[in-house]
């Protein structure tokens, strides 16, 4: 911008310093915010990544340290058998024939005051993933990849819960 006498007009020194300080504060603030967002994203992803890495390590160890031995083959056959029984289950089906078809007792069996019983079979979908069968009055109401400790939580049986029921009359 041209001044009155034809020379370039500049800001006074005090104004230029204040302007530069404001720019530096803005850049610093943006750097702090970006760092905080990065740390938050990283801390949110770390458990998921650690679990995937642990599973990958487990799978590598399983295959390199004799994953094809007789005990693994027996485990795979057991898993296939239990999965095939579960794949044939229908909601509302009688429970007793299913338990007999499983060919082994459940690892865990628990019940509650709402009349539900949970049967948990360990290592059905993988070495760490269990299967549950939830029943009420001898009929299947749920089956799948879960744990009894999850399915039997009291919140599942109250307002808005997965198995919401009215308590039995005394």
mmCIF file with all atom_site columns, C-alpha atoms in Angstrom:
data_model
loop_
_atom_site.group_PDB
_atom_site.id
_atom_site.type_symbol
_atom_site.label_atom_id
_atom_site.label_alt_id
_atom_site.label_comp_id
_atom_site.label_asym_id
_atom_site.label_entity_id
_atom_site.label_seq_id
_atom_site.pdbx_PDB_ins_code
_atom_site.Cartn_x
_atom_site.Cartn_y
_atom_site.Cartn_z
_atom_site.occupancy
_atom_site.B_iso_or_equiv
_atom_site.pdbx_formal_charge
_atom_site.auth_seq_id
_atom_site.auth_comp_id
_atom_site.auth_asym_id
_atom_site.auth_atom_id
_atom_site.pdbx_PDB_model_num
ATOM 1   C CA . UNK A 1 1   ? 0.000   0.000   0.000  1.00 0.00 ? 1   UNK A CA 1
ATOM 2   C CA . UNK A 1 2   ? 1.381   3.373   -0.949 1.00 0.00 ? 2   UNK A CA 1
ATOM 3   C CA . UNK A 1 3   ? 1.623   6.025   1.685  1.00 0.00 ? 3   UNK A CA 1
ATOM 4   C CA . UNK A 1 4   ? 1.095   9.744   1.333  1.00 0.00 ? 4   UNK A CA 1
ATOM 5   C CA . UNK A 1 5   ? 4.694   10.483  0.304  1.00 0.00 ? 5   UNK A CA 1
ATOM 6   C CA . UNK A 1 6   ? 4.994   7.532   -2.128 1.00 0.00 ? 6   UNK A CA 1
ATOM 7   C CA . UNK A 1 7   ? 6.817   5.119   0.131  1.00 0.00 ? 7   UNK A CA 1
ATOM 8   C CA . UNK A 1 8   ? 5.534   1.782   1.314  1.00 0.00 ? 8   UNK A CA 1
ATOM 9   C CA . UNK A 1 9   ? 3.504   2.035   4.499  1.00 0.00 ? 9   UNK A CA 1
ATOM 10  C CA . UNK A 1 10  ? 4.199   -0.603  7.206  1.00 0.00 ? 10  UNK A CA 1
ATOM 11  C CA . UNK A 1 11  ? 2.636   -1.454  10.516 1.00 0.00 ? 11  UNK A CA 1
ATOM 12  C CA . UNK A 1 12  ? 4.112   0.069   13.620 1.00 0.00 ? 12  UNK A CA 1
ATOM 13  C CA . UNK A 1 13  ? 6.497   -2.309  15.382 1.00 0.00 ? 13  UNK A CA 1
ATOM 14  C CA . UNK A 1 14  ? 4.220   -2.851  18.367 1.00 0.00 ? 14  UNK A CA 1
ATOM 15  C CA . UNK A 1 15  ? 1.329   -3.803  16.070 1.00 0.00 ? 15  UNK A CA 1
ATOM 16  C CA . UNK A 1 16  ? 3.485   -6.199  14.039 1.00 0.00 ? 16  UNK A CA 1
ATOM 17  C CA . UNK A 1 17  ? 4.723   -7.903  17.224 1.00 0.00 ? 17  UNK A CA 1
ATOM 18  C CA . UNK A 1 18  ? 1.157   -8.342  18.496 1.00 0.00 ? 18  UNK A CA 1
ATOM 19  C CA . UNK A 1 19  ? 0.088   -9.746  15.127 1.00 0.00 ? 19  UNK A CA 1
ATOM 20  C CA . UNK A 1 20  ? 2.970   -12.257 15.069 1.00 0.00 ? 20  UNK A CA 1
ATOM 21  C CA . UNK A 1 21  ? 2.255   -13.298 18.659 1.00 0.00 ? 21  UNK A CA 1
ATOM 22  C CA . UNK A 1 22  ? -1.379  -13.977 17.741 1.00 0.00 ? 22  UNK A CA 1
ATOM 23  C CA . UNK A 1 23  ? -0.276  -16.057 14.739 1.00 0.00 ? 23  UNK A CA 1
ATOM 24  C CA . UNK A 1 24  ? 2.178   -18.040 16.916 1.00 0.00 ? 24  UNK A CA 1
ATOM 25  C CA . UNK A 1 25  ? -0.500  -18.647 19.585 1.00 0.00 ? 25  UNK A CA 1
ATOM 26  C CA . UNK A 1 26  ? -2.920  -19.894 16.904 1.00 0.00 ? 26  UNK A CA 1
ATOM 27  C CA . UNK A 1 27  ? -0.338  -22.267 15.438 1.00 0.00 ? 27  UNK A CA 1
ATOM 28  C CA . UNK A 1 28  ? 0.565   -23.541 18.919 1.00 0.00 ? 28  UNK A CA 1
ATOM 29  C CA . UNK A 1 29  ? -3.096  -24.078 19.784 1.00 0.00 ? 29  UNK A CA 1
ATOM 30  C CA . UNK A 1 30  ? -3.706  -25.977 16.537 1.00 0.00 ? 30  UNK A CA 1
ATOM 31  C CA . UNK A 1 31  ? -0.653  -28.161 17.219 1.00 0.00 ? 31  UNK A CA 1
ATOM 32  C CA . UNK A 1 32  ? -1.897  -28.974 20.727 1.00 0.00 ? 32  UNK A CA 1
ATOM 33  C CA . UNK A 1 33  ? -5.414  -29.787 19.457 1.00 0.00 ? 33  UNK A CA 1
ATOM 34  C CA . UNK A 1 34  ? -4.016  -31.981 16.656 1.00 0.00 ? 34  UNK A CA 1
ATOM 35  C CA . UNK A 1 35  ? -1.790  -33.781 19.163 1.00 0.00 ? 35  UNK A CA 1
ATOM 36  C CA . UNK A 1 36  ? -4.703  -34.352 21.531 1.00 0.00 ? 36  UNK A CA 1
ATOM 37  C CA . UNK A 1 37  ? -6.854  -35.736 18.730 1.00 0.00 ? 37  UNK A CA 1
ATOM 38  C CA . UNK A 1 38  ? -4.009  -38.007 17.638 1.00 0.00 ? 38  UNK A CA 1
ATOM 39  C CA . UNK A 1 39  ? -3.439  -39.329 21.156 1.00 0.00 ? 39  UNK A CA 1
ATOM 40  C CA . UNK A 1 40  ? -7.171  -39.898 21.639 1.00 0.00 ? 40  UNK A CA 1
ATOM 41  C CA . UNK A 1 41  ? -7.450  -41.801 18.359 1.00 0.00 ? 41  UNK A CA 1
ATOM 42  C CA . UNK A 1 42  ? -4.357  -43.837 19.154 1.00 0.00 ? 42  UNK A CA 1
ATOM 43  C CA . UNK A 1 43  ? -5.514  -44.728 22.655 1.00 0.00 ? 43  UNK A CA 1
ATOM 44  C CA . UNK A 1 44  ? -8.907  -45.774 21.273 1.00 0.00 ? 44  UNK A CA 1
ATOM 45  C CA . UNK A 1 45  ? -7.354  -48.053 18.653 1.00 0.00 ? 45  UNK A CA 1
ATOM 46  C CA . UNK A 1 46  ? -4.592  -49.541 20.795 1.00 0.00 ? 46  UNK A CA 1
ATOM 47  C CA . UNK A 1 47  ? -6.681  -52.174 22.624 1.00 0.00 ? 47  UNK A CA 1
ATOM 48  C CA . UNK A 1 48  ? -8.237  -53.295 19.355 1.00 0.00 ? 48  UNK A CA 1
ATOM 49  C CA . UNK A 1 49  ? -4.848  -53.505 17.655 1.00 0.00 ? 49  UNK A CA 1
ATOM 50  C CA . UNK A 1 50  ? -3.325  -55.284 20.641 1.00 0.00 ? 50  UNK A CA 1
ATOM 51  C CA . UNK A 1 51  ? -6.107  -57.877 20.543 1.00 0.00 ? 51  UNK A CA 1
ATOM 52  C CA . UNK A 1 52  ? -5.612  -58.462 16.836 1.00 0.00 ? 52  UNK A CA 1
ATOM 53  C CA . UNK A 1 53  ? -1.881  -58.748 17.290 1.00 0.00 ? 53  UNK A CA 1
ATOM 54  C CA . UNK A 1 54  ? -2.316  -61.166 20.178 1.00 0.00 ? 54  UNK A CA 1
ATOM 55  C CA . UNK A 1 55  ? -4.683  -63.312 18.131 1.00 0.00 ? 55  UNK A CA 1
ATOM 56  C CA . UNK A 1 56  ? -2.280  -63.257 15.186 1.00 0.00 ? 56  UNK A CA 1
ATOM 57  C CA . UNK A 1 57  ? 0.555   -64.301 17.486 1.00 0.00 ? 57  UNK A CA 1
ATOM 58  C CA . UNK A 1 58  ? -1.577  -67.069 18.921 1.00 0.00 ? 58  UNK A CA 1
ATOM 59  C CA . UNK A 1 59  ? -2.463  -68.332 15.438 1.00 0.00 ? 59  UNK A CA 1
ATOM 60  C CA . UNK A 1 60  ? 1.184   -68.302 14.327 1.00 0.00 ? 60  UNK A CA 1
ATOM 61  C CA . UNK A 1 61  ? 2.262   -70.140 17.462 1.00 0.00 ? 61  UNK A CA 1
ATOM 62  C CA . UNK A 1 62  ? -0.529  -72.647 17.034 1.00 0.00 ? 62  UNK A CA 1
ATOM 63  C CA . UNK A 1 63  ? 0.462   -73.505 13.472 1.00 0.00 ? 63  UNK A CA 1
ATOM 64  C CA . UNK A 1 64  ? 4.239   -73.478 13.973 1.00 0.00 ? 64  UNK A CA 1
ATOM 65  C CA . UNK A 1 65  ? 4.239   -75.334 17.270 1.00 0.00 ? 65  UNK A CA 1
ATOM 66  C CA . UNK A 1 66  ? 2.325   -78.378 16.146 1.00 0.00 ? 66  UNK A CA 1
ATOM 67  C CA . UNK A 1 67  ? -1.060  -77.058 15.125 1.00 0.00 ? 67  UNK A CA 1
ATOM 68  C CA . UNK A 1 68  ? -1.686  -80.228 13.132 1.00 0.00 ? 68  UNK A CA 1
ATOM 69  C CA . UNK A 1 69  ? -1.268  -82.734 15.953 1.00 0.00 ? 69  UNK A CA 1
ATOM 70  C CA . UNK A 1 70  ? -4.007  -85.136 17.077 1.00 0.00 ? 70  UNK A CA 1
ATOM 71  C CA . UNK A 1 71  ? -5.305  -82.926 19.904 1.00 0.00 ? 71  UNK A CA 1
ATOM 72  C CA . UNK A 1 72  ? -5.872  -80.022 17.526 1.00 0.00 ? 72  UNK A CA 1
ATOM 73  C CA . UNK A 1 73  ? -7.644  -82.285 15.069 1.00 0.00 ? 73  UNK A CA 1
ATOM 74  C CA . UNK A 1 74  ? -9.874  -83.536 17.889 1.00 0.00 ? 74  UNK A CA 1
ATOM 75  C CA . UNK A 1 75  ? -10.578 -79.927 18.899 1.00 0.00 ? 75  UNK A CA 1
ATOM 76  C CA . UNK A 1 76  ? -11.454 -79.021 15.321 1.00 0.00 ? 76  UNK A CA 1
ATOM 77  C CA . UNK A 1 77  ? -13.793 -82.017 15.050 1.00 0.00 ? 77  UNK A CA 1
ATOM 78  C CA . UNK A 1 78  ? -15.439 -81.076 18.334 1.00 0.00 ? 78  UNK A CA 1
ATOM 79  C CA . UNK A 1 79  ? -15.924 -77.487 17.148 1.00 0.00 ? 79  UNK A CA 1
ATOM 80  C CA . UNK A 1 80  ? -17.405 -78.643 13.846 1.00 0.00 ? 80  UNK A CA 1
ATOM 81  C CA . UNK A 1 81  ? -19.811 -80.977 15.619 1.00 0.00 ? 81  UNK A CA 1
ATOM 82  C CA . UNK A 1 82  ? -20.994 -78.351 18.125 1.00 0.00 ? 82  UNK A CA 1
ATOM 83  C CA . UNK A 1 83  ? -21.304 -75.708 15.398 1.00 0.00 ? 83  UNK A CA 1
ATOM 84  C CA . UNK A 1 84  ? -23.369 -78.029 13.197 1.00 0.00 ? 84  UNK A CA 1
ATOM 85  C CA . UNK A 1 85  ? -25.744 -78.713 16.100 1.00 0.00 ? 85  UNK A CA 1
ATOM 86  C CA . UNK A 1 86  ? -26.074 -74.970 16.784 1.00 0.00 ? 86  UNK A CA 1
ATOM 87  C CA . UNK A 1 87  ? -26.655 -74.165 13.104 1.00 0.00 ? 87  UNK A CA 1
ATOM 88  C CA . UNK A 1 88  ? -29.645 -76.508 13.145 1.00 0.00 ? 88  UNK A CA 1
ATOM 89  C CA . UNK A 1 89  ? -31.277 -74.831 16.179 1.00 0.00 ? 89  UNK A CA 1
ATOM 90  C CA . UNK A 1 90  ? -34.470 -72.805 15.820 1.00 0.00 ? 90  UNK A CA 1
ATOM 91  C CA . UNK A 1 91  ? -35.854 -70.306 18.324 1.00 0.00 ? 91  UNK A CA 1
ATOM 92  C CA . UNK A 1 92  ? -38.745 -71.923 20.192 1.00 0.00 ? 92  UNK A CA 1
ATOM 93  C CA . UNK A 1 93  ? -37.357 -75.422 19.680 1.00 0.00 ? 93  UNK A CA 1
ATOM 94  C CA . UNK A 1 94  ? -37.335 -77.931 22.553 1.00 0.00 ? 94  UNK A CA 1
ATOM 95  C CA . UNK A 1 95  ? -34.067 -77.697 24.483 1.00 0.00 ? 95  UNK A CA 1
ATOM 96  C CA . UNK A 1 96  ? -33.538 -81.306 25.588 1.00 0.00 ? 96  UNK A CA 1
ATOM 97  C CA . UNK A 1 97  ? -32.790 -82.804 22.128 1.00 0.00 ? 97  UNK A CA 1
ATOM 98  C CA . UNK A 1 98  ? -30.267 -80.030 21.468 1.00 0.00 ? 98  UNK A CA 1
ATOM 99  C CA . UNK A 1 99  ? -28.392 -80.673 24.707 1.00 0.00 ? 99  UNK A CA 1
ATOM 100 C CA . UNK A 1 100 ? -28.318 -84.395 23.889 1.00 0.00 ? 100 UNK A CA 1
ATOM 101 C CA . UNK A 1 101 ? -27.061 -83.698 20.358 1.00 0.00 ? 101 UNK A CA 1
ATOM 102 C CA . UNK A 1 102 ? -24.212 -81.575 21.726 1.00 0.00 ? 102 UNK A CA 1
ATOM 103 C CA . UNK A 1 103 ? -22.757 -84.796 23.159 1.00 0.00 ? 103 UNK A CA 1
ATOM 104 C CA . UNK A 1 104 ? -21.114 -83.176 26.187 1.00 0.00 ? 104 UNK A CA 1
ATOM 105 C CA . UNK A 1 105 ? -22.244 -81.271 29.257 1.00 0.00 ? 105 UNK A CA 1
ATOM 106 C CA . UNK A 1 106 ? -22.007 -77.476 29.129 1.00 0.00 ? 106 UNK A CA 1
ATOM 107 C CA . UNK A 1 107 ? -18.998 -75.796 30.730 1.00 0.00 ? 107 UNK A CA 1
ATOM 108 C CA . UNK A 1 108 ? -21.379 -73.553 32.646 1.00 0.00 ? 108 UNK A CA 1
ATOM 109 C CA . UNK A 1 109 ? -25.071 -73.734 33.463 1.00 0.00 ? 109 UNK A CA 1
ATOM 110 C CA . UNK A 1 110 ? -26.775 -70.885 35.276 1.00 0.00 ? 110 UNK A CA 1
ATOM 111 C CA . UNK A 1 111 ? -30.305 -69.722 35.936 1.00 0.00 ? 111 UNK A CA 1
ATOM 112 C CA . UNK A 1 112 ? -32.093 -66.686 37.285 1.00 0.00 ? 112 UNK A CA 1
ATOM 113 C CA . UNK A 1 113 ? -35.329 -65.642 38.968 1.00 0.00 ? 113 UNK A CA 1
ATOM 114 C CA . UNK A 1 114 ? -36.902 -64.770 35.622 1.00 0.00 ? 114 UNK A CA 1
ATOM 115 C CA . UNK A 1 115 ? -36.991 -68.454 34.665 1.00 0.00 ? 115 UNK A CA 1
ATOM 116 C CA . UNK A 1 116 ? -34.121 -68.379 32.146 1.00 0.00 ? 116 UNK A CA 1
ATOM 117 C CA . UNK A 1 117 ? -31.313 -70.915 32.023 1.00 0.00 ? 117 UNK A CA 1
ATOM 118 C CA . UNK A 1 118 ? -28.025 -70.377 30.200 1.00 0.00 ? 118 UNK A CA 1
ATOM 119 C CA . UNK A 1 119 ? -25.856 -73.206 28.895 1.00 0.00 ? 119 UNK A CA 1
ATOM 120 C CA . UNK A 1 120 ? -22.301 -72.286 27.864 1.00 0.00 ? 120 UNK A CA 1
ATOM 121 C CA . UNK A 1 121 ? -20.030 -74.438 25.721 1.00 0.00 ? 121 UNK A CA 1
ATOM 122 C CA . UNK A 1 122 ? -16.387 -73.345 25.656 1.00 0.00 ? 122 UNK A CA 1
ATOM 123 C CA . UNK A 1 123 ? -14.229 -73.025 22.527 1.00 0.00 ? 123 UNK A CA 1
ATOM 124 C CA . UNK A 1 124 ? -16.967 -73.563 19.959 1.00 0.00 ? 124 UNK A CA 1
ATOM 125 C CA . UNK A 1 125 ? -16.239 -70.827 17.412 1.00 0.00 ? 125 UNK A CA 1
ATOM 126 C CA . UNK A 1 126 ? -12.519 -70.527 18.205 1.00 0.00 ? 126 UNK A CA 1
ATOM 127 C CA . UNK A 1 127 ? -10.184 -71.359 21.052 1.00 0.00 ? 127 UNK A CA 1
ATOM 128 C CA . UNK A 1 128 ? -11.506 -68.363 22.992 1.00 0.00 ? 128 UNK A CA 1
ATOM 129 C CA . UNK A 1 129 ? -15.069 -67.886 21.707 1.00 0.00 ? 129 UNK A CA 1
ATOM 130 C CA . UNK A 1 130 ? -17.845 -69.747 23.490 1.00 0.00 ? 130 UNK A CA 1
ATOM 131 C CA . UNK A 1 131 ? -21.404 -70.543 22.462 1.00 0.00 ? 131 UNK A CA 1
ATOM 132 C CA . UNK A 1 132 ? -24.464 -70.154 24.652 1.00 0.00 ? 132 UNK A CA 1
ATOM 133 C CA . UNK A 1 133 ? -27.973 -71.495 24.518 1.00 0.00 ? 133 UNK A CA 1
ATOM 134 C CA . UNK A 1 134 ? -30.545 -69.488 26.466 1.00 0.00 ? 134 UNK A CA 1
ATOM 135 C CA . UNK A 1 135 ? -33.766 -71.269 27.354 1.00 0.00 ? 135 UNK A CA 1
ATOM 136 C CA . UNK A 1 136 ? -36.991 -70.552 29.186 1.00 0.00 ? 136 UNK A CA 1
ATOM 137 C CA . UNK A 1 137 ? -39.602 -73.163 30.028 1.00 0.00 ? 137 UNK A CA 1
ATOM 138 C CA . UNK A 1 138 ? -37.596 -75.797 28.130 1.00 0.00 ? 138 UNK A CA 1
ATOM 139 C CA . UNK A 1 139 ? -37.603 -73.805 24.868 1.00 0.00 ? 139 UNK A CA 1
ATOM 140 C CA . UNK A 1 140 ? -34.684 -72.044 23.142 1.00 0.00 ? 140 UNK A CA 1
ATOM 141 C CA . UNK A 1 141 ? -34.934 -68.235 23.213 1.00 0.00 ? 141 UNK A CA 1
ATOM 142 C CA . UNK A 1 142 ? -31.384 -67.409 22.072 1.00 0.00 ? 142 UNK A CA 1
ATOM 143 C CA . UNK A 1 143 ? -28.260 -69.181 20.891 1.00 0.00 ? 143 UNK A CA 1
ATOM 144 C CA . UNK A 1 144 ? -24.968 -67.968 19.514 1.00 0.00 ? 144 UNK A CA 1
ATOM 145 C CA . UNK A 1 145 ? -21.498 -66.611 20.183 1.00 0.00 ? 145 UNK A CA 1
ATOM 146 C CA . UNK A 1 146 ? -21.559 -65.192 23.703 1.00 0.00 ? 146 UNK A CA 1
ATOM 147 C CA . UNK A 1 147 ? -20.947 -66.006 27.376 1.00 0.00 ? 147 UNK A CA 1
ATOM 148 C CA . UNK A 1 148 ? -23.437 -66.758 30.140 1.00 0.00 ? 148 UNK A CA 1
ATOM 149 C CA . UNK A 1 149 ? -21.998 -63.953 32.254 1.00 0.00 ? 149 UNK A CA 1
ATOM 150 C CA . UNK A 1 150 ? -23.013 -61.526 29.462 1.00 0.00 ? 150 UNK A CA 1
ATOM 151 C CA . UNK A 1 151 ? -26.420 -63.024 28.717 1.00 0.00 ? 151 UNK A CA 1
ATOM 152 C CA . UNK A 1 152 ? -27.465 -63.360 32.365 1.00 0.00 ? 152 UNK A CA 1
ATOM 153 C CA . UNK A 1 153 ? -26.895 -59.704 33.275 1.00 0.00 ? 153 UNK A CA 1
ATOM 154 C CA . UNK A 1 154 ? -29.926 -58.323 35.063 1.00 0.00 ? 154 UNK A CA 1
ATOM 155 C CA . UNK A 1 155 ? -30.271 -55.442 32.569 1.00 0.00 ? 155 UNK A CA 1
ATOM 156 C CA . UNK A 1 156 ? -31.118 -57.977 29.825 1.00 0.00 ? 156 UNK A CA 1
ATOM 157 C CA . UNK A 1 157 ? -34.319 -58.909 31.669 1.00 0.00 ? 157 UNK A CA 1
ATOM 158 C CA . UNK A 1 158 ? -35.592 -55.445 32.578 1.00 0.00 ? 158 UNK A CA 1
ATOM 159 C CA . UNK A 1 159 ? -37.195 -52.630 30.552 1.00 0.00 ? 159 UNK A CA 1
ATOM 160 C CA . UNK A 1 160 ? -35.692 -52.501 27.080 1.00 0.00 ? 160 UNK A CA 1
ATOM 161 C CA . UNK A 1 161 ? -33.495 -55.541 27.703 1.00 0.00 ? 161 UNK A CA 1
ATOM 162 C CA . UNK A 1 162 ? -32.897 -58.369 25.285 1.00 0.00 ? 162 UNK A CA 1
ATOM 163 C CA . UNK A 1 163 ? -35.106 -60.818 27.210 1.00 0.00 ? 163 UNK A CA 1
ATOM 164 C CA . UNK A 1 164 ? -37.490 -58.353 28.879 1.00 0.00 ? 164 UNK A CA 1
ATOM 165 C CA . UNK A 1 165 ? -40.133 -60.241 30.859 1.00 0.00 ? 165 UNK A CA 1
ATOM 166 C CA . UNK A 1 166 ? -42.516 -59.604 33.672 1.00 0.00 ? 166 UNK A CA 1
ATOM 167 C CA . UNK A 1 167 ? -41.476 -61.365 36.879 1.00 0.00 ? 167 UNK A CA 1
ATOM 168 C CA . UNK A 1 168 ? -43.318 -64.606 37.630 1.00 0.00 ? 168 UNK A CA 1
ATOM 169 C CA . UNK A 1 169 ? -46.334 -64.239 39.929 1.00 0.00 ? 169 UNK A CA 1
ATOM 170 C CA . UNK A 1 170 ? -45.804 -65.661 43.403 1.00 0.00 ? 170 UNK A CA 1
#
